[in-house]
GROMACS .gro file of C-alpha atoms in nm:
model
  179
    1LEU     CA    1   9.498   9.335   4.474
    2LEU     CA    2   9.304   9.398   4.805
    3SER     CA    3   9.365   9.055   4.941
    4GLY     CA    4   9.749   9.118   4.865
    5CYS     CA    5   9.739   9.431   5.098
    6ALA     CA    6   9.557   9.262   5.340
    7SER     CA    7   9.846   8.939   5.364
    8LEU     CA    8  10.099   9.197   5.337
    9GLU     CA    9   9.959   9.398   5.641
   10GLN     CA   10   9.930   9.035   5.823
   11LYS     CA   11  10.314   8.951   5.743
   12ALA     CA   12  10.379   9.267   5.901
   13GLN     CA   13  10.202   9.227   6.211
   14ASP     CA   14  10.364   8.900   6.201
   15PHE     CA   15  10.687   8.980   6.182
   16VAL     CA   16  10.695   9.289   6.445
   17GLN     CA   17  10.515   9.007   6.677
   18ASP     CA   18  10.766   8.791   6.636
   19LEU     CA   19  11.049   9.039   6.658
   20SER     CA   20  10.891   9.151   6.983
   21GLN     CA   21  10.872   8.811   7.134
   22ASP     CA   22  11.246   8.759   7.010
   23VAL     CA   23  11.350   9.079   7.219
   24ASN     CA   24  11.161   8.974   7.513
   25GLU     CA   25  11.275   8.627   7.555
   26GLY     CA   26  11.592   8.776   7.491
   27PHE     CA   27  11.553   9.001   7.802
   28PHE     CA   28  11.428   8.749   8.028
   29LYS     CA   29  11.716   8.467   7.940
   30THR     CA   30  11.968   8.734   8.053
   31ILE     CA   31  11.792   8.753   8.400
   32SER     CA   32  11.741   8.419   8.621
   33ASN     CA   33  11.464   8.331   8.824
   34ASN     CA   34  11.532   8.377   9.237
   35GLN     CA   35  11.796   8.671   9.142
   36ARG     CA   36  11.725   9.013   9.254
   37ILE     CA   37  11.838   9.274   9.008
   38PRO     CA   38  11.874   9.620   9.069
   39ALA     CA   39  11.628   9.862   8.934
   40ASP     CA   40  11.538  10.226   8.896
   41PHE     CA   41  11.206  10.393   8.990
   42VAL     CA   42  11.122  10.544   8.648
   43ARG     CA   43  10.735  10.666   8.711
   44HIS     CA   44  10.400  10.549   8.906
   45VAL     CA   45  10.131  10.417   8.749
   46ASP     CA   46   9.937  10.315   9.042
   47GLY     CA   47   9.921  10.073   9.373
   48ASP     CA   48  10.019   9.750   9.221
   49THR     CA   49  10.193   9.875   8.884
   50THR     CA   50  10.488  10.088   8.806
   51VAL     CA   51  10.742  10.155   8.588
   52LEU     CA   52  11.123  10.057   8.637
   53ARG     CA   53  11.452  10.049   8.466
   54ILE     CA   54  11.571   9.698   8.478
   55ASP     CA   55  11.882   9.604   8.303
   56ARG     CA   56  11.883   9.946   8.138
   57LYS     CA   57  11.535   9.889   7.956
   58GLU     CA   58  11.224  10.048   8.092
   59GLN     CA   59  10.947   9.825   8.171
   60LYS     CA   60  10.605   9.817   8.333
   61VAL     CA   61  10.571   9.591   8.611
   62ARG     CA   62  10.273   9.460   8.747
   63PHE     CA   63  10.340   9.345   9.125
   64LEU     CA   64  10.314   8.957   9.171
   65LEU     CA   65  10.037   8.833   9.418
   66VAL     CA   66   9.860   9.117   9.489
   67ASP     CA   67   9.591   9.331   9.399
   68THR     CA   68   9.506   9.714   9.524
   69PRO     CA   69   9.202   9.895   9.472
   70GLU     CA   70   9.163  10.082   9.132
   71THR     CA   71   9.249  10.444   9.050
   72VAL     CA   72   9.343  10.444   8.703
   73ASN     CA   73   9.101  10.213   8.554
   74PRO     CA   74   8.853  10.436   8.323
   75LYS     CA   75   8.593  10.181   8.345
   76THR     CA   76   8.599  10.180   8.739
   77LYS     CA   77   8.551  10.498   8.971
   78VAL     CA   78   8.814  10.527   9.252
   79GLN     CA   79   8.764  10.279   9.500
   80PRO     CA   80   8.831  10.294   9.861
   81PHE     CA   81   9.184  10.297   9.970
   82GLY     CA   82   9.299  10.275   9.582
   83LEU     CA   83   9.452  10.641   9.654
   84GLU     CA   84   9.593  10.534   9.969
   85ALA     CA   85   9.775  10.231   9.815
   86SER     CA   86   9.891  10.438   9.525
   87LYS     CA   87  10.024  10.714   9.694
   88ARG     CA   88  10.212  10.472   9.940
   89THR     CA   89  10.363  10.277   9.647
   90LYS     CA   90  10.471  10.592   9.494
   91GLU     CA   91  10.615  10.703   9.847
   92LEU     CA   92  10.771  10.374   9.888
   93LEU     CA   93  10.959  10.360   9.541
   94SER     CA   94  11.047  10.745   9.497
   95THR     CA   95  11.245  10.751   9.810
   96ALA     CA   96  11.400  10.414   9.815
   97SER     CA   97  11.771  10.389   9.864
   98GLU     CA   98  11.776  10.057   9.671
   99ILE     CA   99  11.493   9.904   9.465
  100THR     CA  100  11.587   9.513   9.333
  101PHE     CA  101  11.371   9.309   9.129
  102GLU     CA  102  11.302   8.936   9.123
  103TYR     CA  103  11.108   8.716   8.896
  104ASP     CA  104  10.927   8.384   8.976
  105SER     CA  105  10.974   8.067   8.800
  106GLY     CA  106  10.665   8.090   8.582
  107ASP     CA  107  10.510   8.351   8.358
  108LYS     CA  108  10.715   8.640   8.307
  109THR     CA  109  10.462   8.872   8.174
  110ASP     CA  110  10.086   8.877   8.177
  111ARG     CA  111   9.799   8.953   7.892
  112TYR     CA  112   9.882   9.335   7.887
  113GLY     CA  113  10.247   9.265   7.817
  114ARG     CA  114  10.348   9.346   8.175
  115VAL     CA  115  10.668   9.247   8.344
  116LEU     CA  116  10.533   9.003   8.663
  117GLY     CA  117  10.777   9.018   8.960
  118TYR     CA  118  10.864   9.105   9.347
  119ILE     CA  119  10.994   9.418   9.408
  120PHE     CA  120  11.190   9.490   9.710
  121VAL     CA  121  11.270   9.839   9.861
  122ASP     CA  122  11.531   9.882  10.074
  123GLY     CA  123  11.553   9.506  10.134
  124THR     CA  124  11.178   9.471  10.193
  125LEU     CA  125  10.917   9.300   9.980
  126LEU     CA  126  10.686   9.640   9.860
  127GLN     CA  127  10.392   9.330   9.801
  128LYS     CA  128  10.426   9.243  10.181
  129THR     CA  129  10.452   9.612  10.293
  130LEU     CA  130  10.125   9.697  10.105
  131VAL     CA  131   9.927   9.387  10.238
  132SER     CA  132  10.061   9.397  10.596
  133GLU     CA  133   9.891   9.806  10.614
  134GLY     CA  134   9.564   9.663  10.488
  135LEU     CA  135   9.626   9.841  10.140
  136ALA     CA  136   9.609   9.549   9.902
  137ARG     CA  137   9.477   9.183   9.896
  138VAL     CA  138   9.656   8.853   9.789
  139ALA     CA  139   9.517   8.798   9.449
  140TYR     CA  140   9.641   8.665   9.103
  141VAL     CA  141   9.778   8.335   9.234
  142LYS     CA  142   9.885   8.112   8.976
  143GLU     CA  143  10.143   7.854   9.014
  144PRO     CA  144  10.430   7.816   8.986
  145ASN     CA  145  10.461   8.218   9.044
  146THR     CA  146  10.403   8.144   9.466
  147LYS     CA  147  10.723   8.189   9.604
  148TYR     CA  148  10.616   8.447   9.842
  149LEU     CA  149  10.230   8.350   9.888
  150LEU     CA  150  10.291   8.207  10.270
  151GLU     CA  151  10.438   8.529  10.353
  152LEU     CA  152  10.191   8.726  10.194
  153GLU     CA  153   9.884   8.524  10.330
  154GLU     CA  154  10.021   8.562  10.690
  155ALA     CA  155  10.037   8.923  10.659
  156GLN     CA  156   9.711   8.953  10.500
  157GLU     CA  157   9.547   8.754  10.800
  158LYS     CA  158   9.718   8.991  11.031
  159ALA     CA  159   9.576   9.287  10.847
  160LYS     CA  160   9.257   9.133  10.802
  161ASN     CA  161   9.257   9.058  11.211
  162GLU     CA  162   9.346   9.425  11.256
  163SER     CA  163   9.069   9.551  11.020
  164LEU     CA  164   9.347   9.742  10.863
  165GLY     CA  165   9.262   9.947  10.552
  166ILE     CA  166   9.057   9.750  10.318
  167TRP     CA  167   8.984   9.536  10.594
  168SER     CA  168   8.802   9.790  10.782
  169ILE     CA  169   8.490   9.776  10.549
  170PRO     CA  170   8.295   9.479  10.609
  171GLY     CA  171   8.198   9.287  10.274
  172TYR     CA  172   8.437   9.516  10.039
  173VAL     CA  173   8.694   9.269   9.983
  174THR     CA  174   8.585   8.965   9.762
  175GLU     CA  175   8.758   8.682   9.616
  176ARG     CA  176   8.720   8.910   9.282
  177GLY     CA  177   8.835   9.224   9.402
  178TYR     CA  178   8.675   9.477   9.580
  179LYS     CA  179   8.282   9.592   9.591
   0.00000   0.00000   0.00000
């Protein structure tokens, strides 16, 4: 009898997972790559994650190709420039006249179920603003989600040369994150 319950529970979990996948695939099929779609700011999470309403659905969005210092990870203390990055992201999104969202041609979600994409605030790539101001590093580069990689790397090189933000602390920025 107990093995029957476990089997039933597994079937229920499988059903929910399949249903969730069907819903997400249906959502993603309505939006093509390289198409900027209108989005509304719902709530702030941190420097590189936010919640947007896209196509009438609230989505937790992780910004492609960038990483900002941590502010909300319970396993990590607040890192230098994390609060500044978080505040800047919130400021840009909450005061924007227009927010648009764009998928790249690769994965649409990450392992946490967050939607992956590019955010444009009043026509300007939000990721580029953060990198240009020294509040984010170029990171999590996974082909083929690299449409704006060159643009971001150029902005990063300029911020690095000017020792802006995260680049003002020698050795702070590493390939794996922040020290």
